[in-house]
Coordinates of C-alpha atoms in Angstrom, one line a residue:
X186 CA 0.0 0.0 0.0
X187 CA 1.7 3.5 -0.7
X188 CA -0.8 6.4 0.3
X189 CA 0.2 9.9 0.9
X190 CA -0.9 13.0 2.4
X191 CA -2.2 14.6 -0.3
X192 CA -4.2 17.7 1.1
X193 CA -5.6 18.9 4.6
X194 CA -8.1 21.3 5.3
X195 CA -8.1 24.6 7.8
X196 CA -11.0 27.0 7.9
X197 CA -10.9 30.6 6.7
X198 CA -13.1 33.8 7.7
X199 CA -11.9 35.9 5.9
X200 CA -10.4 34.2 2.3
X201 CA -8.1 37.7 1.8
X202 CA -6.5 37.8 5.2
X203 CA -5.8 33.5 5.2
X204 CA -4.0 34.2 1.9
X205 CA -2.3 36.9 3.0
X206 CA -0.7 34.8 5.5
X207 CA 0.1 31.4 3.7
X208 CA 1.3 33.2 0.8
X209 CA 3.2 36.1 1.9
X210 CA 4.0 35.3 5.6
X211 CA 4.9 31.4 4.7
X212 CA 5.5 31.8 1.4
X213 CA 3.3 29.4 -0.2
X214 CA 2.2 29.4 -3.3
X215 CA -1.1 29.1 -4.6
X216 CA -2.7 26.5 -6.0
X217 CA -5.7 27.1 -7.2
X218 CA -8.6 29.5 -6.1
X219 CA -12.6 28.9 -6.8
X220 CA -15.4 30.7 -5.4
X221 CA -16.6 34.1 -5.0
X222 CA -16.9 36.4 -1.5
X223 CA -16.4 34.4 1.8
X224 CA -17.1 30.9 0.0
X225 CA -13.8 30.6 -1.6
X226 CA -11.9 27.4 -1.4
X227 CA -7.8 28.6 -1.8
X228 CA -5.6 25.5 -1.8
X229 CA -1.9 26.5 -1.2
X230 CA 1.6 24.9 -0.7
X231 CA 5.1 24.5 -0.1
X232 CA 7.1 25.9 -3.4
X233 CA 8.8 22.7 -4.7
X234 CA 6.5 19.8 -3.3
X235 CA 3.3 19.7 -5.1
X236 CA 1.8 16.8 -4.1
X237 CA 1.5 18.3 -0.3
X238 CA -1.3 21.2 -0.3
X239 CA -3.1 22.8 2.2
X240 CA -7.3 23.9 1.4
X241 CA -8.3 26.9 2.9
X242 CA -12.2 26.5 2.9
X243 CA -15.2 28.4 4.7
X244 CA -15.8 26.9 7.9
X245 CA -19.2 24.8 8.4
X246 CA -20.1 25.1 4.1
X247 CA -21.8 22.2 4.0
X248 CA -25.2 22.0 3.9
X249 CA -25.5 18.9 6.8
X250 CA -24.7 21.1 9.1
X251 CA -27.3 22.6 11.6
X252 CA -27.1 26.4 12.9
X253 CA -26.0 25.0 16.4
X254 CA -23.0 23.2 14.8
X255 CA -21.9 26.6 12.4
X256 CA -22.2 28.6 15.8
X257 CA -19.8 26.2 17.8
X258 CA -17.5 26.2 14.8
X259 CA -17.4 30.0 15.1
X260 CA -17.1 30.4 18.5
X261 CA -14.2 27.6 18.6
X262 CA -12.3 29.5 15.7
X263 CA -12.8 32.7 17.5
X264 CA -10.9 30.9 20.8
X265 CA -8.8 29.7 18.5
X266 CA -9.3 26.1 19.5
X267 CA -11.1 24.4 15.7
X268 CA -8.2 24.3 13.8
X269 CA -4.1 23.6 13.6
X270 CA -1.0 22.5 11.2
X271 CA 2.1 21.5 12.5
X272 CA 5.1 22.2 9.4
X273 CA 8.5 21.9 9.8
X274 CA 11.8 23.8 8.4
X275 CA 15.2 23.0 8.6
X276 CA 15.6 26.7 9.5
X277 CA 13.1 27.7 12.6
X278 CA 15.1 31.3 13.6
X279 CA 15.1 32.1 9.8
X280 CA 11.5 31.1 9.1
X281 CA 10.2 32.7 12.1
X282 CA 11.7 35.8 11.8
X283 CA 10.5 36.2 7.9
X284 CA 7.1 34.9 9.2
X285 CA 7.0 37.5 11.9
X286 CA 8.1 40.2 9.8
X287 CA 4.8 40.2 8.8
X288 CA 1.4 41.4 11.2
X289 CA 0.8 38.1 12.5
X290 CA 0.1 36.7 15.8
X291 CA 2.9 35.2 17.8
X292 CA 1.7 32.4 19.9
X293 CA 5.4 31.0 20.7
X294 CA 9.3 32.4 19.8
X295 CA 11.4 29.6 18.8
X296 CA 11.5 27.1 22.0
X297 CA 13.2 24.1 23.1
X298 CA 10.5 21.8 24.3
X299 CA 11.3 19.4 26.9
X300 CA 10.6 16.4 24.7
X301 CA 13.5 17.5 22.2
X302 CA 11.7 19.1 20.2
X303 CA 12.0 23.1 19.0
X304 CA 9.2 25.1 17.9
X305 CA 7.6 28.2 17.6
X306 CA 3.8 29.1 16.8
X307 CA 1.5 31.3 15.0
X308 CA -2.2 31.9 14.3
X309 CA -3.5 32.6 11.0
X310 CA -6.3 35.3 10.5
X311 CA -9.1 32.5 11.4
X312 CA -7.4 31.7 14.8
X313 CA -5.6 28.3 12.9
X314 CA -2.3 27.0 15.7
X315 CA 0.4 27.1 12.8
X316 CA 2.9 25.2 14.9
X317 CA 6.8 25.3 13.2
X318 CA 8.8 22.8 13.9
X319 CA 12.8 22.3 13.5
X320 CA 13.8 19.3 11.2
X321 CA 17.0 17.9 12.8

């Protein structure tokens, strides 16, 4: 069996601002881009590795989904609590620092976790965890 991780999906609120970030803070590039307003679905990527891809879609879309459901999604991306991606770089203080030369919010600086691991984290517009971790 050889299966892949083709494509995983974070919600946006705001289509402009979530591309905004991916692109020009991480420097993604995009993939493709479909939809009009709020109900856009934006898949983006890593520069070089096409066959990983990340779809930025509007949050609770789907017409299965009852207004209580659509409220807690909203109220759990507002905490920040619905959605996350962990990526990794082989350079965390230079991908950091680009990222964070942007307006974004900081969650964590670069840190040595106590299970060997370094990180840092952002959010994205839509309150996403973008967690960054060093490839040793």
């Amino acid at each position: 069996m050889d299966i892949t991780i083709h494509t995983t999906a974070l919600p946006h609120d705001d289509p402009d601002a979530s591309l905004a970030f991916y692109r020009d803070a991480l420097g993604f590039e995009v993939r493709s881009d479909v939809g009009q307003g709020r109900m856009r679905w934006i898949t983006v990527g890593p520069p070089g590795q096409p066959g990983t891809s990340i779809l930025l879609a509007p949050p609770a879309a789907d017409p299965g989904i009852t207004e209580a459901e659509r409220r807690t999604i909203t109220e759990m991306m507002a905490k920040g609590t619905y959605g996350w991606i962990l990526l990794a770089t082989r350079d965390l203080d230079g991908t950091f620092e680009k990222v964070q030369a942007h307006d974004v919010e900081v969650v964590q600086e670069p840190t040595e976790q106590p299970y060997d691991i370094r990180d840092c984290a952002f959010r994205d517009p839509a309150g996403n965890l973008v967690r960054i971790q060093e490839l040793r």
